[in-house]
Amino acid sequence: MQQMPPVTTKIASESRLSLAELRAIASDATENLPEGQALDRLSVALVTLGVCVSVTTLDRTAIEDAMDDALAAGATILQIQEVVALASGLGVHSLMVSAVSLLYRAQVLGESCAVAPLDDTRRELWQRHVGDEPFWAGFERELPGFLEALLRLSPEGFVAFFDYCAVPWKSGTVRARTKELIALACDATPNHRFLPGFRLHMNNAIALGVGRMALLQTLDIAGNAPPHEGTR
């Protein structure tokens, strides 16, 4: 763990991000990849379901249609539930974009959670959930300081973050590469352009062997997500 640097107003300016920029980032990252295979029918259906059921879309008609399309493509009820659980994890982005800023303010105010060395409970939680796992090193590059900030601010929230995010990975009825594409798509919808998650899931998908064609096809699905016009 490293002590987080002071937060600056640069964070706000970095929030401006277009879908075209995300596509350019993906095009650059996949420039030297093989074209690979297009998404199969089931993968298209599951990615589409993910963006329709995400909290930034929540279009009831689109969700109903996406579920029916997924079932027609051969999905099981357990797979559909796994996709819903995965997409619902977008809520943790509220933690990701606020924790470091809040901890900085706690440091300014001299709050003990922010300025004191980690206590035994927090050290044990860090070792149990993060430790030396390489995945979290990549996560730290995209969201520097987030995990330590959350641990300091709320050990309960820290544990809950790991427990909830693990749900769709423990059930394991959907292929890991498909889940990474679903998460990537959710982070590239018109109403939710979240670059740290987008890059993280894109790199994970590439590491799992996803080719250029499937990645760009996923972005097309994300870009066509219904607008969030309200949910009754």
PDB file of C-alpha atoms in Angstrom:
ATOM      1  CA  MET A   1       0.000   0.000   0.000  1.00  0.00           C
ATOM      2  CA  GLN A   2       1.115   3.548  -0.716  1.00  0.00           C
ATOM      3  CA  GLN A   3      -0.075   6.784   0.815  1.00  0.00           C
ATOM      4  CA  MET A   4      -2.334   8.572  -1.620  1.00  0.00           C
ATOM      5  CA  PRO A   5      -1.253  11.919  -3.101  1.00  0.00           C
ATOM      6  CA  PRO A   6      -3.379  15.021  -2.497  1.00  0.00           C
ATOM      7  CA  VAL A   7      -6.451  15.223  -4.660  1.00  0.00           C
ATOM      8  CA  THR A   8      -6.587  18.041  -7.211  1.00  0.00           C
ATOM      9  CA  THR A   9      -9.261  19.509  -9.447  1.00  0.00           C
ATOM     10  CA  LYS A  10      -7.745  17.566 -12.335  1.00  0.00           C
ATOM     11  CA  ILE A  11     -10.130  14.723 -11.492  1.00  0.00           C
ATOM     12  CA  ALA A  12     -13.113  16.819 -12.548  1.00  0.00           C
ATOM     13  CA  SER A  13     -11.634  17.738 -15.915  1.00  0.00           C
ATOM     14  CA  GLU A  14     -10.796  14.091 -16.594  1.00  0.00           C
ATOM     15  CA  SER A  15     -14.476  13.205 -16.250  1.00  0.00           C
ATOM     16  CA  ARG A  16     -15.269  14.529 -19.725  1.00  0.00           C
ATOM     17  CA  LEU A  17     -15.172  11.509 -21.982  1.00  0.00           C
ATOM     18  CA  SER A  18     -16.959  10.718 -25.237  1.00  0.00           C
ATOM     19  CA  LEU A  19     -17.922   7.416 -26.770  1.00  0.00           C
ATOM     20  CA  ALA A  20     -15.675   8.289 -29.716  1.00  0.00           C
ATOM     21  CA  GLU A  21     -12.707   8.562 -27.352  1.00  0.00           C
ATOM     22  CA  LEU A  22     -13.471   5.141 -25.866  1.00  0.00           C
ATOM     23  CA  ARG A  23     -13.630   3.648 -29.340  1.00  0.00           C
ATOM     24  CA  ALA A  24     -10.310   5.293 -30.250  1.00  0.00           C
ATOM     25  CA  ILE A  25      -8.717   3.846 -27.099  1.00  0.00           C
ATOM     26  CA  ALA A  26     -10.040   0.396 -27.987  1.00  0.00           C
ATOM     27  CA  SER A  27      -8.867   0.719 -31.588  1.00  0.00           C
ATOM     28  CA  ASP A  28      -5.356   1.644 -30.456  1.00  0.00           C
ATOM     29  CA  ALA A  29      -5.235  -1.183 -27.904  1.00  0.00           C
ATOM     30  CA  THR A  30      -6.352  -3.766 -30.452  1.00  0.00           C
ATOM     31  CA  GLU A  31      -4.359  -2.471 -33.431  1.00  0.00           C
ATOM     32  CA  ASN A  32      -1.928  -5.399 -33.343  1.00  0.00           C
ATOM     33  CA  LEU A  33      -4.430  -8.032 -32.300  1.00  0.00           C
ATOM     34  CA  PRO A  34      -5.701 -10.669 -34.714  1.00  0.00           C
ATOM     35  CA  GLU A  35      -9.182  -9.967 -36.002  1.00  0.00           C
ATOM     36  CA  GLY A  36     -10.434 -13.109 -34.319  1.00  0.00           C
ATOM     37  CA  GLN A  37     -14.004 -14.326 -34.380  1.00  0.00           C
ATOM     38  CA  ALA A  38     -17.129 -12.231 -34.186  1.00  0.00           C
ATOM     39  CA  LEU A  39     -19.292 -12.634 -31.108  1.00  0.00           C
ATOM     40  CA  ASP A  40     -21.562 -15.646 -31.300  1.00  0.00           C
ATOM     41  CA  ARG A  41     -25.307 -15.267 -30.889  1.00  0.00           C
ATOM     42  CA  LEU A  42     -25.296 -16.104 -27.173  1.00  0.00           C
ATOM     43  CA  SER A  43     -22.505 -13.630 -26.410  1.00  0.00           C
ATOM     44  CA  VAL A  44     -24.309 -10.867 -28.305  1.00  0.00           C
ATOM     45  CA  ALA A  45     -27.466 -11.599 -26.338  1.00  0.00           C
ATOM     46  CA  LEU A  46     -25.676 -11.585 -22.969  1.00  0.00           C
ATOM     47  CA  VAL A  47     -23.740  -8.375 -23.687  1.00  0.00           C
ATOM     48  CA  THR A  48     -26.962  -6.729 -24.828  1.00  0.00           C
ATOM     49  CA  LEU A  49     -28.704  -7.885 -21.661  1.00  0.00           C
ATOM     50  CA  GLY A  50     -25.886  -6.474 -19.555  1.00  0.00           C
ATOM     51  CA  VAL A  51     -26.138  -2.964 -20.992  1.00  0.00           C
ATOM     52  CA  CYS A  52     -29.952  -2.962 -20.879  1.00  0.00           C
ATOM     53  CA  VAL A  53     -30.142  -4.041 -17.239  1.00  0.00           C
ATOM     54  CA  SER A  54     -27.338  -1.777 -16.035  1.00  0.00           C
ATOM     55  CA  VAL A  55     -28.341   0.914 -13.571  1.00  0.00           C
ATOM     56  CA  THR A  56     -27.582   3.638 -16.118  1.00  0.00           C
ATOM     57  CA  THR A  57     -30.070   2.193 -18.632  1.00  0.00           C
ATOM     58  CA  LEU A  58     -32.842   0.244 -16.825  1.00  0.00           C
ATOM     59  CA  ASP A  59     -35.163   0.093 -19.804  1.00  0.00           C
ATOM     60  CA  ARG A  60     -37.863  -2.435 -18.829  1.00  0.00           C
ATOM     61  CA  THR A  61     -38.928  -3.234 -22.390  1.00  0.00           C
ATOM     62  CA  ALA A  62     -35.323  -3.628 -23.540  1.00  0.00           C
ATOM     63  CA  ILE A  63     -34.593  -5.870 -20.545  1.00  0.00           C
ATOM     64  CA  GLU A  64     -37.581  -8.104 -21.311  1.00  0.00           C
ATOM     65  CA  ASP A  65     -36.543  -8.356 -24.961  1.00  0.00           C
ATOM     66  CA  ALA A  66     -32.908  -9.016 -24.049  1.00  0.00           C
ATOM     67  CA  MET A  67     -33.876 -11.801 -21.643  1.00  0.00           C
ATOM     68  CA  ASP A  68     -36.042 -13.453 -24.312  1.00  0.00           C
ATOM     69  CA  ASP A  69     -33.248 -13.119 -26.888  1.00  0.00           C
ATOM     70  CA  ALA A  70     -30.757 -14.633 -24.443  1.00  0.00           C
ATOM     71  CA  LEU A  71     -33.045 -17.599 -23.729  1.00  0.00           C
ATOM     72  CA  ALA A  72     -33.635 -18.086 -27.460  1.00  0.00           C
ATOM     73  CA  ALA A  73     -29.851 -18.088 -27.966  1.00  0.00           C
ATOM     74  CA  GLY A  74     -29.468 -20.896 -25.434  1.00  0.00           C
ATOM     75  CA  ALA A  75     -28.826 -19.023 -22.183  1.00  0.00           C
ATOM     76  CA  THR A  76     -29.950 -20.565 -18.918  1.00  0.00           C
ATOM     77  CA  ILE A  77     -31.790 -18.738 -16.150  1.00  0.00           C
ATOM     78  CA  LEU A  78     -28.654 -18.991 -14.015  1.00  0.00           C
ATOM     79  CA  GLN A  79     -26.584 -17.341 -16.749  1.00  0.00           C
ATOM     80  CA  ILE A  80     -29.081 -14.494 -17.057  1.00  0.00           C
ATOM     81  CA  GLN A  81     -29.015 -13.985 -13.289  1.00  0.00           C
ATOM     82  CA  GLU A  82     -25.208 -13.955 -13.372  1.00  0.00           C
ATOM     83  CA  VAL A  83     -25.221 -11.221 -16.017  1.00  0.00           C
ATOM     84  CA  VAL A  84     -27.704  -9.171 -13.985  1.00  0.00           C
ATOM     85  CA  ALA A  85     -25.502  -9.512 -10.880  1.00  0.00           C
ATOM     86  CA  LEU A  86     -22.451  -8.468 -12.899  1.00  0.00           C
ATOM     87  CA  ALA A  87     -24.141  -5.399 -14.387  1.00  0.00           C
ATOM     88  CA  SER A  88     -25.532  -4.356 -11.011  1.00  0.00           C
ATOM     89  CA  GLY A  89     -21.943  -3.941  -9.822  1.00  0.00           C
ATOM     90  CA  LEU A  90     -21.843  -0.578 -11.597  1.00  0.00           C
ATOM     91  CA  GLY A  91     -22.994   0.831  -8.284  1.00  0.00           C
ATOM     92  CA  VAL A  92     -19.533   0.365  -6.819  1.00  0.00           C
ATOM     93  CA  HIS A  93     -18.230   3.031  -9.186  1.00  0.00           C
ATOM     94  CA  SER A  94     -19.721   5.559  -6.754  1.00  0.00           C
ATOM     95  CA  LEU A  95     -17.151   4.313  -4.259  1.00  0.00           C
ATOM     96  CA  MET A  96     -14.367   4.283  -6.815  1.00  0.00           C
ATOM     97  CA  VAL A  97     -14.697   7.916  -7.847  1.00  0.00           C
ATOM     98  CA  SER A  98     -15.216   9.298  -4.336  1.00  0.00           C
ATOM     99  CA  ALA A  99     -13.117   7.314  -1.863  1.00  0.00           C
ATOM    100  CA  VAL A 100      -9.729   8.947  -2.498  1.00  0.00           C
ATOM    101  CA  SER A 101     -11.242  12.426  -2.470  1.00  0.00           C
ATOM    102  CA  LEU A 102     -13.100  11.722   0.773  1.00  0.00           C
ATOM    103  CA  LEU A 103     -10.006  10.284   2.423  1.00  0.00           C
ATOM    104  CA  TYR A 104      -8.029  13.370   1.471  1.00  0.00           C
ATOM    105  CA  ARG A 105     -10.622  15.516   3.216  1.00  0.00           C
ATOM    106  CA  ALA A 106     -10.469  13.224   6.231  1.00  0.00           C
ATOM    107  CA  GLN A 107      -6.694  13.740   6.267  1.00  0.00           C
ATOM    108  CA  VAL A 108      -7.151  17.510   6.218  1.00  0.00           C
ATOM    109  CA  LEU A 109      -9.538  17.228   9.157  1.00  0.00           C
ATOM    110  CA  GLY A 110      -7.146  14.956  11.021  1.00  0.00           C
ATOM    111  CA  GLU A 111      -9.549  12.021  11.237  1.00  0.00           C
ATOM    112  CA  SER A 112      -7.814   9.034  12.839  1.00  0.00           C
ATOM    113  CA  CYS A 113      -8.857   6.612  10.076  1.00  0.00           C
ATOM    114  CA  ALA A 114      -6.996   8.780   7.561  1.00  0.00           C
ATOM    115  CA  VAL A 115      -3.806   9.688   9.405  1.00  0.00           C
ATOM    116  CA  ALA A 116      -3.090   6.777  11.774  1.00  0.00           C
ATOM    117  CA  PRO A 117      -1.228   3.626  10.711  1.00  0.00           C
ATOM    118  CA  LEU A 118      -3.537   0.810   9.695  1.00  0.00           C
ATOM    119  CA  ASP A 119      -4.767  -1.142  12.688  1.00  0.00           C
ATOM    120  CA  ASP A 120      -4.548  -4.928  12.971  1.00  0.00           C
ATOM    121  CA  THR A 121      -8.081  -5.450  11.649  1.00  0.00           C
ATOM    122  CA  ARG A 122      -7.478  -3.389   8.514  1.00  0.00           C
ATOM    123  CA  ARG A 123      -4.092  -5.015   7.851  1.00  0.00           C
ATOM    124  CA  GLU A 124      -5.659  -8.457   8.113  1.00  0.00           C
ATOM    125  CA  LEU A 125      -8.477  -7.472   5.757  1.00  0.00           C
ATOM    126  CA  TRP A 126      -5.988  -6.115   3.235  1.00  0.00           C
ATOM    127  CA  GLN A 127      -3.958  -9.298   3.304  1.00  0.00           C
ATOM    128  CA  ARG A 128      -7.062 -11.478   2.998  1.00  0.00           C
ATOM    129  CA  HIS A 129      -8.677  -9.653   0.096  1.00  0.00           C
ATOM    130  CA  VAL A 130      -5.761  -8.023  -1.788  1.00  0.00           C
ATOM    131  CA  GLY A 131      -2.423  -9.441  -0.684  1.00  0.00           C
ATOM    132  CA  ASP A 132      -0.062 -10.075  -3.583  1.00  0.00           C
ATOM    133  CA  GLU A 133      -2.752 -11.044  -6.120  1.00  0.00           C
ATOM    134  CA  PRO A 134      -1.576  -9.719  -9.539  1.00  0.00           C
ATOM    135  CA  PHE A 135      -5.119  -8.747 -10.562  1.00  0.00           C
ATOM    136  CA  TRP A 136      -5.233  -6.053  -7.905  1.00  0.00           C
ATOM    137  CA  ALA A 137      -1.954  -4.582  -9.144  1.00  0.00           C
ATOM    138  CA  GLY A 138      -3.677  -3.862 -12.469  1.00  0.00           C
ATOM    139  CA  PHE A 139      -6.695  -2.561 -10.624  1.00  0.00           C
ATOM    140  CA  GLU A 140      -4.464  -0.190  -8.642  1.00  0.00           C
ATOM    141  CA  ARG A 141      -2.983   1.211 -11.853  1.00  0.00           C
ATOM    142  CA  GLU A 142      -6.459   2.192 -13.052  1.00  0.00           C
ATOM    143  CA  LEU A 143      -7.777   3.393  -9.686  1.00  0.00           C
ATOM    144  CA  PRO A 144      -4.729   4.412  -7.618  1.00  0.00           C
ATOM    145  CA  GLY A 145      -5.395   4.563  -3.916  1.00  0.00           C
ATOM    146  CA  PHE A 146      -9.025   3.451  -4.069  1.00  0.00           C
ATOM    147  CA  LEU A 147      -8.683   0.181  -2.176  1.00  0.00           C
ATOM    148  CA  GLU A 148      -6.642   1.685   0.650  1.00  0.00           C
ATOM    149  CA  ALA A 149      -8.995   4.662   0.873  1.00  0.00           C
ATOM    150  CA  LEU A 150     -12.049   2.420   1.136  1.00  0.00           C
ATOM    151  CA  LEU A 151     -10.331   0.221   3.707  1.00  0.00           C
ATOM    152  CA  ARG A 152      -9.478   3.235   5.845  1.00  0.00           C
ATOM    153  CA  LEU A 153     -12.895   4.869   5.542  1.00  0.00           C
ATOM    154  CA  SER A 154     -15.020   1.749   5.992  1.00  0.00           C
ATOM    155  CA  PRO A 155     -13.669  -1.742   6.689  1.00  0.00           C
ATOM    156  CA  GLU A 156     -17.264  -2.974   6.391  1.00  0.00           C
ATOM    157  CA  GLY A 157     -17.612  -1.345   2.970  1.00  0.00           C
ATOM    158  CA  PHE A 158     -14.238  -2.793   1.945  1.00  0.00           C
ATOM    159  CA  VAL A 159     -15.395  -6.334   2.736  1.00  0.00           C
ATOM    160  CA  ALA A 160     -18.785  -5.754   1.118  1.00  0.00           C
ATOM    161  CA  PHE A 161     -17.099  -4.482  -2.051  1.00  0.00           C
ATOM    162  CA  PHE A 162     -15.147  -7.703  -2.466  1.00  0.00           C
ATOM    163  CA  ASP A 163     -18.053  -9.955  -1.475  1.00  0.00           C
ATOM    164  CA  TYR A 164     -20.548  -8.398  -3.873  1.00  0.00           C
ATOM    165  CA  CYS A 165     -18.204  -8.043  -6.824  1.00  0.00           C
ATOM    166  CA  ALA A 166     -17.250 -11.710  -6.437  1.00  0.00           C
ATOM    167  CA  VAL A 167     -20.828 -13.011  -6.823  1.00  0.00           C
ATOM    168  CA  PRO A 168     -20.898 -13.342 -10.645  1.00  0.00           C
ATOM    169  CA  TRP A 169     -17.402 -14.827 -10.619  1.00  0.00           C
ATOM    170  CA  LYS A 170     -18.207 -17.456  -7.994  1.00  0.00           C
ATOM    171  CA  SER A 171     -21.251 -18.742  -9.850  1.00  0.00           C
ATOM    172  CA  GLY A 172     -19.210 -19.085 -13.051  1.00  0.00           C
ATOM    173  CA  THR A 173     -21.980 -20.049 -15.468  1.00  0.00           C
ATOM    174  CA  VAL A 174     -20.878 -17.431 -18.026  1.00  0.00           C
ATOM    175  CA  ARG A 175     -17.402 -17.584 -19.571  1.00  0.00           C
ATOM    176  CA  ALA A 176     -14.884 -15.206 -18.022  1.00  0.00           C
ATOM    177  CA  ARG A 177     -14.124 -13.536 -21.361  1.00  0.00           C
ATOM    178  CA  THR A 178     -17.835 -12.891 -21.926  1.00  0.00           C
ATOM    179  CA  LYS A 179     -18.158 -11.358 -18.464  1.00  0.00           C
ATOM    180  CA  GLU A 180     -15.236  -9.055 -19.200  1.00  0.00           C
ATOM    181  CA  LEU A 181     -16.930  -7.948 -22.421  1.00  0.00           C
ATOM    182  CA  ILE A 182     -20.206  -7.348 -20.581  1.00  0.00           C
ATOM    183  CA  ALA A 183     -18.415  -5.256 -17.956  1.00  0.00           C
ATOM    184  CA  LEU A 184     -16.557  -3.363 -20.699  1.00  0.00           C
ATOM    185  CA  ALA A 185     -19.849  -2.667 -22.467  1.00  0.00           C
ATOM    186  CA  CYS A 186     -21.501  -1.417 -19.272  1.00  0.00           C
ATOM    187  CA  ASP A 187     -18.585   0.999 -18.846  1.00  0.00           C
ATOM    188  CA  ALA A 188     -19.040   2.324 -22.395  1.00  0.00           C
ATOM    189  CA  THR A 189     -22.775   3.006 -22.614  1.00  0.00           C
ATOM    190  CA  PRO A 190     -23.923   6.507 -23.578  1.00  0.00           C
ATOM    191  CA  ASN A 191     -24.952   7.252 -19.984  1.00  0.00           C
ATOM    192  CA  HIS A 192     -21.960   5.655 -18.273  1.00  0.00           C
ATOM    193  CA  ARG A 193     -18.530   6.248 -19.746  1.00  0.00           C
ATOM    194  CA  PHE A 194     -16.164   5.023 -17.008  1.00  0.00           C
ATOM    195  CA  LEU A 195     -12.620   4.901 -18.348  1.00  0.00           C
ATOM    196  CA  PRO A 196     -10.850   3.088 -15.445  1.00  0.00           C
ATOM    197  CA  GLY A 197     -13.261   0.159 -15.611  1.00  0.00           C
ATOM    198  CA  PHE A 198     -13.338   0.235 -19.394  1.00  0.00           C
ATOM    199  CA  ARG A 199      -9.558  -0.096 -19.664  1.00  0.00           C
ATOM    200  CA  LEU A 200      -9.359  -2.711 -16.929  1.00  0.00           C
ATOM    201  CA  HIS A 201     -11.985  -4.960 -18.500  1.00  0.00           C
ATOM    202  CA  MET A 202     -10.655  -4.381 -22.011  1.00  0.00           C
ATOM    203  CA  ASN A 203      -7.176  -5.488 -20.961  1.00  0.00           C
ATOM    204  CA  ASN A 204      -8.614  -8.483 -19.125  1.00  0.00           C
ATOM    205  CA  ALA A 205     -10.609  -9.475 -22.222  1.00  0.00           C
ATOM    206  CA  ILE A 206      -7.526  -9.181 -24.425  1.00  0.00           C
ATOM    207  CA  ALA A 207      -5.536 -11.302 -21.958  1.00  0.00           C
ATOM    208  CA  LEU A 208      -8.276 -13.941 -22.194  1.00  0.00           C
ATOM    209  CA  GLY A 209      -7.893 -14.085 -25.969  1.00  0.00           C
ATOM    210  CA  VAL A 210     -10.664 -11.821 -27.227  1.00  0.00           C
ATOM    211  CA  GLY A 211      -9.842 -10.507 -30.688  1.00  0.00           C
ATOM    212  CA  ARG A 212     -10.260  -7.091 -32.264  1.00  0.00           C
ATOM    213  CA  MET A 213     -13.536  -7.885 -34.006  1.00  0.00           C
ATOM    214  CA  ALA A 214     -15.327  -9.030 -30.858  1.00  0.00           C
ATOM    215  CA  LEU A 215     -14.097  -6.040 -28.848  1.00  0.00           C
ATOM    216  CA  LEU A 216     -15.252  -3.497 -31.384  1.00  0.00           C
ATOM    217  CA  GLN A 217     -18.545  -5.349 -31.825  1.00  0.00           C
ATOM    218  CA  THR A 218     -19.039  -5.090 -28.057  1.00  0.00           C
ATOM    219  CA  LEU A 219     -18.517  -1.338 -28.273  1.00  0.00           C
ATOM    220  CA  ASP A 220     -21.172  -1.124 -30.985  1.00  0.00           C
ATOM    221  CA  ILE A 221     -23.630  -2.889 -28.686  1.00  0.00           C
ATOM    222  CA  ALA A 222     -22.747  -0.534 -25.842  1.00  0.00           C
ATOM    223  CA  GLY A 223     -23.154   2.530 -28.022  1.00  0.00           C
ATOM    224  CA  ASN A 224     -26.660   1.421 -28.987  1.00  0.00           C
ATOM    225  CA  ALA A 225     -27.852   0.974 -25.401  1.00  0.00           C
ATOM    226  CA  PRO A 226     -31.251   2.596 -24.808  1.00  0.00           C
ATOM    227  CA  PRO A 227     -31.139   5.992 -23.078  1.00  0.00           C
ATOM    228  CA  HIS A 228     -32.181   6.064 -19.443  1.00  0.00           C
ATOM    229  CA  GLU A 229     -35.474   7.939 -19.692  1.00  0.00           C
ATOM    230  CA  GLY A 230     -36.875   6.921 -16.322  1.00  0.00           C
ATOM    231  CA  THR A 231     -38.134   3.695 -14.753  1.00  0.00           C
ATOM    232  CA  ARG A 232     -41.608   3.179 -13.307  1.00  0.00           C
TER     233      ARG A 232
END
